[in-house]
Short mmCIF file of C-alpha atoms in Angstrom, two decimals:
data_model
loop_
_atom_site.label_atom_id
_atom_site.label_comp_id
_atom_site.label_asym_id
_atom_site.label_seq_id
_atom_site.Cartn_x
_atom_site.Cartn_y
_atom_site.Cartn_z
CA MET A 30 -22.23 -0.41 -63.96
CA THR A 31 -21.27 -2.28 -60.83
CA GLY A 32 -23.86 -4.29 -58.92
CA LYS A 33 -25.98 -2.93 -56.15
CA LEU A 34 -24.33 -2.10 -52.84
CA ARG A 35 -26.80 -4.04 -50.70
CA LYS A 36 -25.92 -7.71 -50.57
CA GLY A 37 -27.15 -10.77 -48.74
CA ALA A 38 -30.63 -11.87 -47.82
CA GLU A 39 -33.48 -9.46 -48.32
CA ARG A 40 -35.11 -8.31 -45.09
CA ALA A 41 -38.86 -8.53 -45.60
CA ALA A 42 -40.91 -5.59 -44.43
CA SER A 43 -43.22 -6.15 -41.47
CA THR A 44 -46.22 -4.88 -43.46
CA PRO A 45 -46.96 -5.06 -47.20
CA VAL A 46 -45.04 -2.54 -49.28
CA ASP A 47 -46.73 -0.18 -51.74
CA ALA A 48 -44.08 -0.29 -54.49
CA GLY A 49 -46.29 -0.64 -57.53
CA TRP A 50 -46.09 3.09 -58.16
CA LEU A 51 -42.42 2.63 -59.04
CA THR A 52 -42.49 -0.63 -61.00
CA GLN A 53 -45.33 0.68 -63.16
CA TYR A 54 -43.87 4.16 -63.55
CA PRO A 55 -44.16 6.08 -65.82
CA ALA A 56 -46.61 4.11 -67.98
CA GLY A 57 -48.96 3.03 -65.19
CA ASP A 58 -51.89 4.97 -63.84
CA VAL A 59 -50.72 4.68 -60.22
CA ARG A 60 -49.92 8.16 -58.90
CA PRO A 61 -49.56 8.12 -55.11
CA GLU A 62 -50.23 11.24 -53.11
CA GLY A 63 -47.04 13.26 -52.87
CA LEU A 64 -45.74 12.41 -56.36
CA VAL A 65 -45.56 15.56 -58.52
CA GLN A 66 -44.65 15.39 -62.20
CA VAL A 67 -42.06 17.83 -63.53
CA GLU A 68 -43.53 18.06 -67.01
CA GLY A 69 -46.57 20.31 -67.08
CA TYR A 70 -46.10 21.56 -63.52
CA ASP A 71 -47.94 24.82 -62.86
CA PRO A 72 -46.39 26.89 -60.04
CA THR A 73 -49.38 29.20 -59.75
CA ASP A 74 -50.41 29.51 -56.10
CA ARG A 75 -48.03 26.72 -55.11
CA PRO A 76 -45.74 27.09 -52.05
CA PRO A 77 -42.20 28.33 -52.76
CA HIS A 78 -40.46 25.23 -51.36
CA GLU A 79 -42.44 23.03 -53.75
CA VAL A 80 -41.71 25.26 -56.74
CA SER A 81 -38.02 25.30 -55.83
CA ALA A 82 -37.88 21.49 -55.63
CA LEU A 83 -39.61 21.08 -59.00
CA GLU A 84 -37.23 23.57 -60.62
CA LYS A 85 -34.26 21.72 -59.18
CA ALA A 86 -35.65 18.42 -60.43
CA ALA A 87 -36.10 19.84 -63.91
CA GLY A 88 -32.52 21.11 -63.88
CA TYR A 89 -31.21 17.63 -63.09
CA GLY A 90 -33.43 15.96 -65.68
CA ALA A 91 -35.72 14.21 -63.18
CA HIS A 92 -39.26 13.27 -64.15
CA ALA A 93 -40.99 13.64 -60.78
CA VAL A 94 -40.53 14.65 -57.15
CA PHE A 95 -41.94 12.72 -54.19
CA PHE A 96 -42.84 14.88 -51.18
CA GLU A 97 -43.40 14.01 -47.56
CA ALA A 98 -46.77 15.18 -46.26
CA GLY A 99 -46.67 18.65 -44.75
CA THR A 100 -48.23 19.64 -41.45
CA ASP A 101 -50.86 21.64 -43.35
CA GLY A 102 -51.93 18.64 -45.41
CA GLY A 103 -49.99 19.78 -48.46
CA ASN A 104 -46.54 18.80 -49.60
CA GLY A 105 -43.68 19.07 -47.13
CA ALA A 106 -40.00 18.39 -47.71
CA PRO A 107 -38.96 16.57 -50.91
CA GLN A 108 -37.91 13.00 -50.19
CA ALA A 109 -36.91 11.67 -53.61
CA PHE A 110 -36.40 12.49 -57.27
CA VAL A 111 -37.62 9.98 -59.83
CA PHE A 112 -35.72 9.49 -63.10
CA VAL A 113 -36.58 7.48 -66.20
CA ALA A 114 -33.61 6.26 -68.24
CA LYS A 115 -33.86 6.96 -71.97
CA ASP A 116 -31.54 6.01 -74.81
CA ALA A 117 -30.48 9.61 -75.33
CA ASP A 118 -29.62 10.50 -71.75
CA GLY A 119 -29.80 7.28 -69.79
CA SER A 120 -26.22 6.05 -69.90
CA ASP A 121 -24.77 4.80 -66.64
CA GLU A 122 -21.75 7.06 -67.06
CA ARG A 123 -23.96 10.11 -67.38
CA PHE A 124 -26.08 9.11 -64.41
CA ALA A 125 -22.98 8.63 -62.24
CA GLU A 126 -22.32 12.35 -62.78
CA ILE A 127 -25.93 13.18 -61.90
CA HIS A 128 -25.62 11.08 -58.74
CA GLN A 129 -22.47 12.99 -57.77
CA ARG A 130 -24.27 16.30 -58.32
CA LEU A 131 -27.33 15.24 -56.32
CA TRP A 132 -25.15 13.94 -53.48
CA SER A 133 -23.23 17.24 -53.44
CA TRP A 134 -26.50 19.18 -53.38
CA GLY A 135 -28.09 17.03 -50.66
CA GLY A 136 -31.60 18.34 -51.25
CA VAL A 137 -33.22 14.89 -51.37
CA PRO A 138 -32.05 11.78 -49.50
CA LEU A 139 -33.19 9.29 -52.16
CA VAL A 140 -33.23 8.95 -55.93
CA TYR A 141 -35.19 6.35 -57.88
CA ARG A 142 -34.16 5.55 -61.46
CA HIS A 143 -36.43 3.52 -63.72
CA VAL A 144 -34.42 1.42 -66.20
CA ALA A 145 -35.44 -1.48 -68.42
CA GLY A 146 -36.96 -4.17 -66.22
CA ALA A 147 -35.97 -2.62 -62.89
CA VAL A 148 -35.96 0.37 -60.58
CA GLN A 149 -32.68 1.46 -58.99
CA LEU A 150 -32.31 3.24 -55.64
CA PHE A 151 -29.46 5.69 -55.01
CA ARG A 152 -28.48 7.29 -51.72
CA CYS A 153 -27.78 11.02 -51.61
CA ALA A 154 -27.37 11.56 -47.85
CA HIS A 155 -24.83 8.85 -47.11
CA ARG A 156 -21.33 8.00 -48.31
CA PRO A 157 -20.48 8.77 -51.97
CA ASP A 158 -21.45 5.45 -53.55
CA PHE A 159 -20.52 6.83 -56.97
CA ALA A 160 -16.79 7.08 -56.15
CA GLU A 161 -14.52 4.12 -56.85
CA LYS A 162 -10.73 4.22 -57.22
CA GLY A 163 -10.65 7.81 -58.38
CA ARG A 164 -13.45 7.54 -60.93
CA LEU A 165 -17.22 7.90 -61.07
CA VAL A 166 -19.35 4.76 -61.30
CA CYS A 167 -23.10 4.15 -61.47
CA ARG A 168 -23.72 2.03 -58.39
CA PRO A 169 -27.25 1.80 -56.98
CA PHE A 170 -27.77 0.94 -53.35
CA ASP A 171 -30.63 -1.43 -54.16
CA ILE A 172 -32.56 -2.72 -57.19
CA LEU A 173 -36.22 -3.66 -57.44
CA ARG A 174 -36.99 -5.96 -60.36
CA VAL A 175 -40.18 -5.36 -62.29
CA GLY A 176 -42.45 -8.36 -61.74
CA ALA A 177 -40.89 -9.22 -58.38
CA ASP A 178 -42.96 -9.76 -55.25
CA VAL A 179 -43.17 -6.05 -54.51
CA ALA A 180 -45.42 -6.56 -51.49
CA ASN A 181 -42.45 -8.07 -49.67
CA ALA A 182 -39.89 -5.58 -50.92
CA GLU A 183 -37.84 -3.37 -48.62
CA ALA A 184 -39.55 -0.45 -46.93
CA TRP A 185 -37.64 2.20 -48.91
CA TRP A 186 -39.77 1.34 -51.96
CA ASP A 187 -42.99 2.07 -50.05
CA ALA A 188 -44.96 5.17 -51.08
CA ARG A 189 -46.93 5.22 -47.82
CA ARG A 190 -43.82 5.27 -45.64
CA LEU A 191 -42.23 7.97 -47.76
CA ARG A 192 -45.34 10.13 -47.65
CA THR A 193 -45.87 9.83 -43.90
CA GLY A 194 -42.18 10.03 -43.00
CA THR A 195 -42.40 6.78 -41.02
CA LEU A 196 -39.65 5.32 -43.21
CA TRP A 197 -37.14 7.22 -41.09
CA ASP A 198 -38.58 5.96 -37.79
CA ASP A 199 -36.83 2.61 -38.29
CA PRO A 200 -33.27 3.06 -36.94
CA ALA A 201 -31.89 0.26 -39.12
CA ILE A 202 -33.27 1.84 -42.28
CA ALA A 203 -32.13 5.31 -41.23
CA ASP A 204 -28.61 3.96 -40.66
CA GLU A 205 -28.54 2.43 -44.14
CA LEU A 206 -29.88 5.45 -45.98
CA LEU A 207 -28.68 8.43 -43.91
CA SER A 208 -25.32 9.39 -42.41
CA SER A 209 -24.45 12.68 -40.77
CA ASP A 210 -20.73 11.90 -41.00
CA ASP A 211 -20.65 10.74 -44.63
CA SER A 212 -23.04 13.23 -46.21
CA ALA A 213 -21.49 15.75 -48.57
CA PRO A 214 -21.45 18.74 -46.15
CA ARG A 215 -19.77 16.82 -43.33
CA ARG A 216 -17.22 15.18 -45.60
CA LEU A 217 -16.41 18.53 -47.18
CA VAL A 218 -15.87 20.12 -43.77
CA ALA A 219 -13.62 17.21 -42.78
CA ALA A 220 -11.66 17.50 -46.03
CA VAL A 221 -11.19 21.27 -45.67
CA ARG A 222 -10.26 20.83 -42.00
CA ASN A 223 -7.59 18.30 -42.95
CA LEU A 224 -6.34 20.54 -45.74
CA ARG A 225 -6.29 23.56 -43.42
CA ALA A 226 -4.27 21.61 -40.83
CA LYS A 227 -1.79 20.49 -43.48
CA LEU A 228 -1.42 24.04 -44.76
CA LEU A 229 -0.82 25.39 -41.26
CA ALA A 230 1.79 22.70 -40.65
CA ASP A 231 3.56 22.62 -44.01
CA SER A 232 3.10 26.01 -45.69
CA ALA A 233 5.23 28.99 -44.76
CA LEU A 234 2.64 31.49 -46.00
CA GLU A 235 1.09 33.78 -43.38
CA HIS A 236 -2.03 32.16 -41.92
CA GLY A 237 -4.39 34.98 -42.88
CA LEU A 238 -3.23 34.82 -46.50
CA GLN A 239 -3.62 31.03 -46.44
CA ARG A 240 -7.23 31.48 -45.38
CA ARG A 241 -7.95 34.02 -48.11
CA LEU A 242 -6.39 31.88 -50.83
CA LEU A 243 -8.19 28.75 -49.68
CA ILE A 244 -11.55 30.57 -49.72
CA LEU A 245 -10.71 31.91 -53.18
CA SER A 246 -9.99 28.35 -54.30
CA LEU A 247 -13.49 27.29 -53.24
CA LEU A 248 -15.11 30.26 -54.98
CA VAL A 249 -13.16 29.83 -58.21
CA ALA A 250 -14.02 26.11 -58.23
CA TYR A 251 -17.69 27.05 -57.94
CA LEU A 252 -17.53 29.67 -60.71
CA ASP A 253 -15.51 27.38 -62.97
CA GLN A 254 -17.95 24.47 -62.66
CA ARG A 255 -20.89 26.84 -63.18
CA ASP A 256 -19.30 27.87 -66.53
CA ALA A 257 -19.33 31.41 -65.16
CA LEU A 258 -15.72 32.18 -66.14
CA PRO A 259 -14.77 33.38 -69.65
CA ASP A 260 -13.43 30.90 -72.18
CA ASN A 261 -9.70 30.13 -71.84
CA PHE A 262 -9.68 31.96 -68.53
CA PHE A 263 -6.73 30.27 -66.80
CA PRO A 264 -4.33 30.14 -69.80
CA SER A 265 -4.90 33.87 -70.34
CA PHE A 266 -2.79 34.45 -67.21
CA LEU A 267 -0.33 31.57 -67.48
CA GLU A 268 0.43 29.79 -70.72
CA GLY A 269 -0.69 26.18 -70.61
CA ALA A 270 -2.61 26.54 -67.34
CA LYS A 271 -5.75 24.39 -67.24
CA THR A 272 -6.73 24.81 -63.59
CA PHE A 273 -6.75 27.43 -60.86
CA ALA A 274 -4.06 25.43 -59.03
CA ALA A 275 -1.61 26.09 -61.86
CA VAL A 276 -2.23 29.84 -61.67
CA LEU A 277 -2.14 29.74 -57.87
CA ALA A 278 1.43 28.43 -58.01
CA ASP A 279 2.67 31.46 -59.96
CA GLY A 280 2.66 34.81 -58.15
CA PRO A 281 2.60 37.21 -61.13
CA ALA A 282 -0.08 35.13 -62.88
CA LEU A 283 -2.16 35.01 -59.69
CA LEU A 284 -2.01 38.80 -59.32
CA LYS A 285 -3.21 39.24 -62.91
CA MET A 286 -6.05 36.80 -62.32
CA LEU A 287 -7.13 38.58 -59.13
CA ASP A 288 -7.26 41.87 -61.03
CA ALA A 289 -9.40 40.26 -63.72
CA LEU A 290 -11.73 38.69 -61.16
CA LYS A 291 -12.22 42.05 -59.43
CA ILE A 292 -13.29 43.56 -62.75
CA LEU A 293 -15.57 40.62 -63.52
CA PHE A 294 -17.19 40.25 -60.12
CA ASN A 295 -16.33 43.16 -57.78
CA GLY A 296 -17.92 42.91 -54.32
CA ASP A 297 -14.64 42.80 -52.32
CA VAL A 298 -14.61 39.01 -52.65
CA PHE A 299 -11.38 39.03 -54.64
CA SER A 300 -9.78 42.03 -52.92
CA LEU A 301 -6.63 41.48 -50.87
CA ASP A 302 -4.81 44.10 -48.82
CA GLU A 303 -1.54 45.68 -49.95
CA GLN A 304 0.60 43.44 -47.74
CA GLU A 305 -1.05 40.29 -49.07
CA LEU A 306 -0.63 41.43 -52.67
CA ALA A 307 3.04 42.26 -52.04
CA THR A 308 3.59 38.83 -50.51
CA ILE A 309 2.02 37.10 -53.51
CA GLY A 310 4.28 39.05 -55.86
CA THR A 311 7.50 38.12 -54.06
CA THR A 312 7.05 34.85 -52.15
CA THR A 313 8.55 31.56 -53.30
CA GLU A 314 6.02 29.55 -51.25
CA LEU A 315 3.08 29.60 -53.67
CA ALA A 316 4.14 26.50 -55.59
CA GLU A 317 4.18 24.42 -52.40
CA PHE A 318 0.91 25.97 -51.24
CA SER A 319 -0.71 25.12 -54.57
CA ARG A 320 0.58 21.56 -54.38
CA LEU A 321 -0.98 21.13 -50.95
CA VAL A 322 -4.30 22.66 -52.03
CA GLU A 323 -4.43 20.44 -55.11
CA ALA A 324 -3.83 17.31 -53.01
CA ARG A 325 -5.12 14.37 -54.99
CA GLU A 326 -6.46 12.29 -52.12
CA GLU A 327 -9.42 12.90 -49.84
CA ARG A 328 -9.67 11.20 -46.42
CA SER A 329 -10.93 7.99 -48.09
CA GLY A 330 -7.82 7.88 -50.25
CA GLN A 331 -10.01 7.66 -53.35
CA MET A 332 -10.74 11.11 -54.75
CA SER A 333 -9.44 14.59 -54.06
CA LEU A 334 -11.40 17.41 -52.50
CA TRP A 335 -11.83 18.94 -55.94
CA ALA A 336 -12.81 15.72 -57.75
CA LEU A 337 -15.25 14.24 -55.21
CA TYR A 338 -17.60 17.23 -54.99
CA SER A 339 -19.63 19.01 -57.62
CA PHE A 340 -19.00 22.56 -56.47
CA GLN A 341 -21.68 23.97 -58.73
CA ASP A 342 -24.25 22.00 -56.71
CA LEU A 343 -22.96 22.42 -53.15
CA PRO A 344 -25.46 24.50 -51.16
CA VAL A 345 -24.19 27.89 -50.08
CA GLU A 346 -25.16 26.90 -46.53
CA VAL A 347 -22.23 24.47 -46.50
CA ILE A 348 -19.97 27.51 -46.17
CA SER A 349 -21.33 27.95 -42.65
CA ASN A 350 -20.02 24.51 -41.77
CA ILE A 351 -16.57 25.70 -42.79
CA TYR A 352 -16.90 28.89 -40.71
CA GLU A 353 -15.47 27.35 -37.56
CA LEU A 354 -12.25 26.54 -39.42
CA PHE A 355 -11.52 30.17 -40.23
CA VAL A 356 -12.70 32.35 -37.35
CA SER A 357 -10.02 34.03 -35.28
CA ASP A 358 -11.17 32.26 -32.10
CA PRO A 359 -12.89 28.90 -32.84
CA THR A 360 -14.44 28.88 -29.35
CA ASP A 361 -16.54 31.89 -30.39
CA SER A 362 -18.23 30.12 -33.31
CA VAL A 363 -21.62 28.47 -32.99
CA TYR A 364 -22.53 26.02 -35.77
CA THR A 365 -26.19 26.16 -36.75
CA PRO A 366 -27.56 23.24 -38.81
CA PRO A 367 -29.36 24.42 -41.97
CA ALA A 368 -32.53 22.58 -40.87
CA LEU A 369 -32.62 24.69 -37.69
CA VAL A 370 -32.16 27.86 -39.72
CA ARG A 371 -35.14 26.93 -41.88
CA LEU A 372 -37.22 26.09 -38.81
CA ILE A 373 -36.49 29.45 -37.16
CA LEU A 374 -37.18 31.41 -40.33
CA ASP A 375 -40.44 29.52 -40.84
CA GLU A 376 -41.55 31.11 -37.57
CA VAL A 377 -40.31 34.68 -37.98
CA LEU A 378 -40.02 35.44 -41.70
CA ASP A 379 -43.59 35.31 -42.97
CA ASP A 380 -44.88 36.85 -46.19
CA ALA A 381 -45.99 40.04 -44.43
CA ARG A 382 -42.46 40.74 -43.17
CA ILE A 383 -40.93 39.92 -46.55
CA ASP A 384 -43.41 42.30 -48.18
CA ARG A 385 -42.19 45.04 -45.83
CA ILE A 386 -38.67 44.38 -47.07
CA LEU A 387 -39.70 44.41 -50.73
CA ASP A 388 -42.20 47.27 -50.59
CA ASP A 389 -41.01 49.59 -47.82
CA GLY A 390 -37.24 49.20 -48.01
CA ASP A 391 -36.97 47.69 -44.53
CA VAL A 392 -34.14 45.24 -43.86
CA ALA A 393 -33.59 41.84 -42.32
CA LEU A 394 -30.82 42.00 -39.72
CA ASP A 395 -28.66 39.34 -38.09
CA PRO A 396 -26.79 41.10 -35.25
CA ALA A 397 -24.20 38.30 -34.96
CA CYS A 398 -24.24 36.87 -38.47
CA GLY A 399 -21.17 34.63 -38.47
CA SER A 400 -20.64 33.31 -41.99
CA GLY A 401 -24.14 34.40 -42.98
CA ILE A 402 -26.18 31.19 -42.91
CA PHE A 403 -29.32 33.01 -41.69
CA LEU A 404 -28.71 35.81 -44.19
CA VAL A 405 -28.35 33.40 -47.10
CA GLU A 406 -31.61 31.60 -46.31
CA THR A 407 -33.32 34.96 -45.76
CA PHE A 408 -32.07 36.18 -49.14
CA LYS A 409 -33.36 33.02 -50.83
CA ARG A 410 -36.80 33.43 -49.29
CA ILE A 411 -37.06 37.06 -50.32
CA VAL A 412 -36.11 36.09 -53.87
CA MET A 413 -38.76 33.35 -53.95
CA ARG A 414 -41.38 35.76 -52.58
CA TRP A 415 -40.45 38.30 -55.26
CA ARG A 416 -40.83 35.60 -57.91
CA ALA A 417 -44.19 34.45 -56.53
CA ARG A 418 -45.44 38.04 -56.71
CA ASN A 419 -44.17 38.38 -60.29
CA GLY A 420 -45.57 35.28 -61.95
CA TRP A 421 -42.47 33.23 -61.08
CA ALA A 422 -40.32 35.33 -63.40
CA ARG A 423 -36.57 35.24 -62.86
CA PRO A 424 -35.21 38.35 -61.13
CA SER A 425 -32.75 40.54 -62.99
CA VAL A 426 -29.25 41.26 -61.74
CA GLU A 427 -30.42 44.68 -60.52
CA THR A 428 -33.33 43.14 -58.61
CA LEU A 429 -30.99 40.67 -56.93
CA ARG A 430 -28.58 43.45 -56.01
CA ASP A 431 -31.46 45.41 -54.52
CA ILE A 432 -32.57 42.41 -52.46
CA LEU A 433 -29.00 41.82 -51.27
CA SER A 434 -28.86 45.43 -50.07
CA ARG A 435 -31.75 44.68 -47.70
CA VAL A 436 -30.11 41.70 -46.01
CA HIS A 437 -27.86 43.06 -43.26
CA GLY A 438 -25.41 41.44 -40.89
CA VAL A 439 -22.98 42.45 -38.16
CA ASP A 440 -20.15 40.43 -36.67
CA ASN A 441 -17.14 41.19 -34.52
CA ASP A 442 -14.92 38.67 -36.34
CA PRO A 443 -13.40 39.83 -39.65
CA GLY A 444 -13.12 36.26 -40.91
CA ALA A 445 -16.84 35.75 -40.36
CA ILE A 446 -17.76 38.90 -42.29
CA GLU A 447 -15.44 37.81 -45.09
CA LEU A 448 -17.24 34.47 -45.33
CA ALA A 449 -20.66 36.13 -45.12
CA THR A 450 -19.71 38.27 -48.12
CA PHE A 451 -18.55 35.16 -49.95
CA SER A 452 -21.73 33.24 -49.04
CA LEU A 453 -24.14 35.97 -50.14
CA CYS A 454 -22.33 36.44 -53.45
CA LEU A 455 -22.64 32.71 -54.12
CA ALA A 456 -26.33 32.89 -53.22
CA MET A 457 -26.74 35.63 -55.81
CA CYS A 458 -25.01 33.43 -58.40
CA ASP A 459 -27.47 30.63 -57.63
CA SER A 460 -30.27 32.85 -58.94
CA LEU A 461 -28.52 33.61 -62.24
CA THR A 462 -27.66 31.65 -65.35
CA PRO A 463 -24.01 31.26 -66.38
CA GLU A 464 -24.73 33.54 -69.34
CA GLU A 465 -26.04 36.28 -67.04
CA ILE A 466 -23.01 35.93 -64.77
CA ARG A 467 -20.55 36.18 -67.66
CA ALA A 468 -22.40 39.09 -69.28
CA THR A 469 -22.45 41.31 -66.16
CA PRO A 470 -19.21 43.15 -65.33
CA GLU A 471 -18.62 43.88 -61.64
CA LEU A 472 -21.43 41.49 -60.84
CA PHE A 473 -21.34 41.57 -57.05
CA PRO A 474 -22.36 44.69 -55.10
CA LYS A 475 -20.02 45.91 -52.40
CA LEU A 476 -21.41 44.48 -49.19
CA LEU A 477 -18.60 45.10 -46.69
CA GLY A 478 -19.20 48.40 -44.94
CA SER A 479 -22.64 48.67 -46.48
CA SER A 480 -24.99 45.82 -45.63
CA LEU A 481 -22.31 43.81 -43.80
CA THR A 482 -20.56 45.48 -40.89
CA HIS A 483 -17.41 44.34 -39.12
CA SER A 484 -18.16 45.48 -35.59
CA CYS A 485 -19.67 44.55 -32.29
CA PHE A 486 -23.44 44.95 -32.74
CA PHE A 487 -23.72 47.31 -29.77
CA THR A 488 -20.87 49.47 -31.06
CA ALA A 489 -22.39 49.58 -34.53
CA LYS A 490 -25.73 50.62 -33.09
CA HIS A 491 -24.15 53.23 -30.80
CA GLU A 492 -22.19 54.73 -33.71
CA GLY A 493 -25.27 54.97 -35.93
CA LEU A 494 -24.13 52.35 -38.43
CA LEU A 495 -27.50 50.57 -38.27
CA SER A 496 -29.97 53.26 -39.28
CA GLU A 497 -32.43 51.33 -41.47
CA ASP A 498 -35.85 50.20 -40.29
CA VAL A 499 -35.72 46.50 -39.42
CA ALA A 500 -38.54 44.25 -40.59
CA VAL A 501 -37.18 41.15 -38.87
CA LEU A 502 -34.27 40.12 -36.66
CA VAL A 503 -32.83 36.73 -37.57
CA GLY A 504 -30.05 34.62 -36.12
CA ASN A 505 -28.99 32.63 -33.12
CA PRO A 506 -29.78 33.69 -29.56
CA PRO A 507 -26.76 34.94 -27.55
CA PHE A 508 -25.42 31.60 -26.36
CA LYS A 509 -22.38 33.37 -24.89
CA SER A 510 -22.65 36.61 -22.92
CA GLY A 511 -19.05 37.50 -22.18
CA LEU A 512 -18.75 40.32 -24.70
CA LYS A 513 -16.32 42.97 -23.39
CA THR A 514 -16.46 45.58 -26.14
CA LYS A 515 -16.98 49.23 -25.30
CA GLY A 516 -20.31 49.21 -27.11
CA ALA A 517 -21.55 46.23 -25.09
CA LYS A 518 -20.54 47.84 -21.81
CA THR A 519 -22.20 51.12 -22.77
CA ALA A 520 -25.39 49.32 -23.79
CA TYR A 521 -25.44 47.38 -20.53
CA ALA A 522 -24.91 50.54 -18.47
CA ARG A 523 -27.82 52.16 -20.30
CA TYR A 524 -29.95 49.07 -19.63
CA VAL A 525 -29.12 49.24 -15.91
CA GLU A 526 -30.05 52.91 -15.82
CA ASP A 527 -33.32 52.40 -17.70
CA THR A 528 -34.48 49.40 -15.64
CA ALA A 529 -33.23 50.35 -12.18
CA GLY A 530 -36.76 50.99 -10.96
CA SER A 531 -38.21 47.80 -12.36
CA PRO A 532 -39.37 45.21 -9.77
CA THR A 533 -37.72 42.47 -11.84
CA PHE A 534 -34.38 44.26 -12.11
CA ARG A 535 -31.34 42.43 -10.76
CA SER A 536 -28.27 44.51 -10.12
CA PRO A 537 -24.80 43.55 -11.34
CA THR A 538 -23.93 42.59 -7.77
CA SER A 539 -26.49 39.78 -7.87
CA SER A 540 -25.94 36.41 -9.52
CA CYS A 541 -26.68 37.98 -12.89
CA THR A 542 -23.37 38.42 -14.75
CA SER A 543 -22.79 41.64 -16.64
CA PRO A 544 -20.84 41.66 -19.90
#
C-alpha cells in the first residue's frame, strides 16, 4: 500500500471533532445517530432509499452505512460506507478493487476502513486515487491513528458534520473530497467523447454503425463483468479470443456473436439493420475500429477506458451523460443531472401513483424521454415499491418485465430511443443475479414500438400510439419550443381553436411564438 494522499501539516478543525466513533469502531459502544449496521438490519417499514443503501453496502462487504439527516428527521442520503479489515478479506489488493468499484458506482462520497491501529479514508467522488501506472493500488486519502488527538483531527472524521451535512459547507473541504470533473461519470463521458472523436476521425466505418458498435461495447463490458455471459463465451465465436475487442475485429465472428446475444437477451438491443449486418460481413475496417475502441490509455495516460471503470458498478444513469454524444443533433439534447431527476420524482412519483401503476395497469410516461434517465429512475422506484409491498422479496424476471411494460417513453430522435432501450435493459439486469440472467433466454422484452416510441409526442398522440391511462408524467419541461413536426402543428392549431375565447389567450400574431 502506498502512503496517504494528503501530505503536509494537518489543518486543525475550528471546533472539536467527534471522531471517537471511528477509532473505537467496531468494538466500542459509540454509535452516532445516522450510523446503521449492515448485520442484523431489518428493512421492515424502512424507507426504500435506506434499504437500497444497506443492500449495496452488504454487496460490497461493508459493515455499516452513515446517513445524512433527512428533512423528516430520519435518514437522508448515504454519506459513507464503513469497512473493517479482516485477515480473510482485508488485503490491500482486494480493497483496491473494492475502492475502484465504489468509485465507479458513486453512491457514497466517502469510505472509512478500519485497519489495525488506524482508520483510513478513501474518496469516491473525486479522482481515481486507486489508479497508478496502469495498476490498482490501495491508497487512502487520509489516515487517522488510533490513540491520536482525535479532537483536533480533520473535519471529515466528524460524525456531527457528516450527519448535519455541514461538512460540505466548507469550500476547501468540498474541493478536497468532491470533484464534478474527476468523478467517475464525468471522466467516463470525457473518455467516451474522446474515443468517439477518434473514431469519427480515424475509422472509415459509417457513423451510425460506429455508434451502434460502441454502445454494444459498453453493454457487453457490463454483462461480462456481471458474469452474465456463458462460460467461454468469446472463444466460442473466435478461437483464442479472450475479450469482446478480439471478436469485434473479426466480421464473421462478430455476426455469430450478435446472433447468440439476440437469442440470450432479445429486446432489440443487439439487433442491427440489414445494411449494418452486410457491412460487418464484408468490411475490412473492423480491425482498425477494434484497435481504436480497445485503446489502452485514458485521458490521464494511466489506464484505459475499459480498465479504469468497473462497468458492473456504473449506474445506469451514467448512460444519460453519454446521450449528448450520440444524438443526431447535439443541440437538441438537454442533460439532466441524476440528483435533479431524483428531486423531481420525489415530488411527483409518490406511493399512491406507483400503486396505480402496479394495481391498475396505468403507466408512467416521459413524452420526451431522451436516453431514458427519468424512466430508469421511475422503474427503480416501482421495483422498490413492489418489494416493500412484498416483504422485500426479489422480483422475478416476469415481474420485472411487467414493470418495464408500464414505463413508457417517446422521443423524436432514434439515437435517444436506442439508448433508452439500452438503459432500461441494464436497469432490469441490476435487479437480477448473474445466475438469473444466464438462466433466462431472451431476457429482455421488446420495448421499441411497444413501451418506447420513436416519434414526436404530438404525432404519437394524434395517431393513437399512446392509449394507456397515465398515472404520472415525468421528464424535463419543454426547454425548447421550436418543434416543427406535423403533429406539433396540428396540436397547436387545436389549442388555438379550443382557447380562442379565453381572456388569457394570445394569438400567434402576438409575441407568443408558435411551433
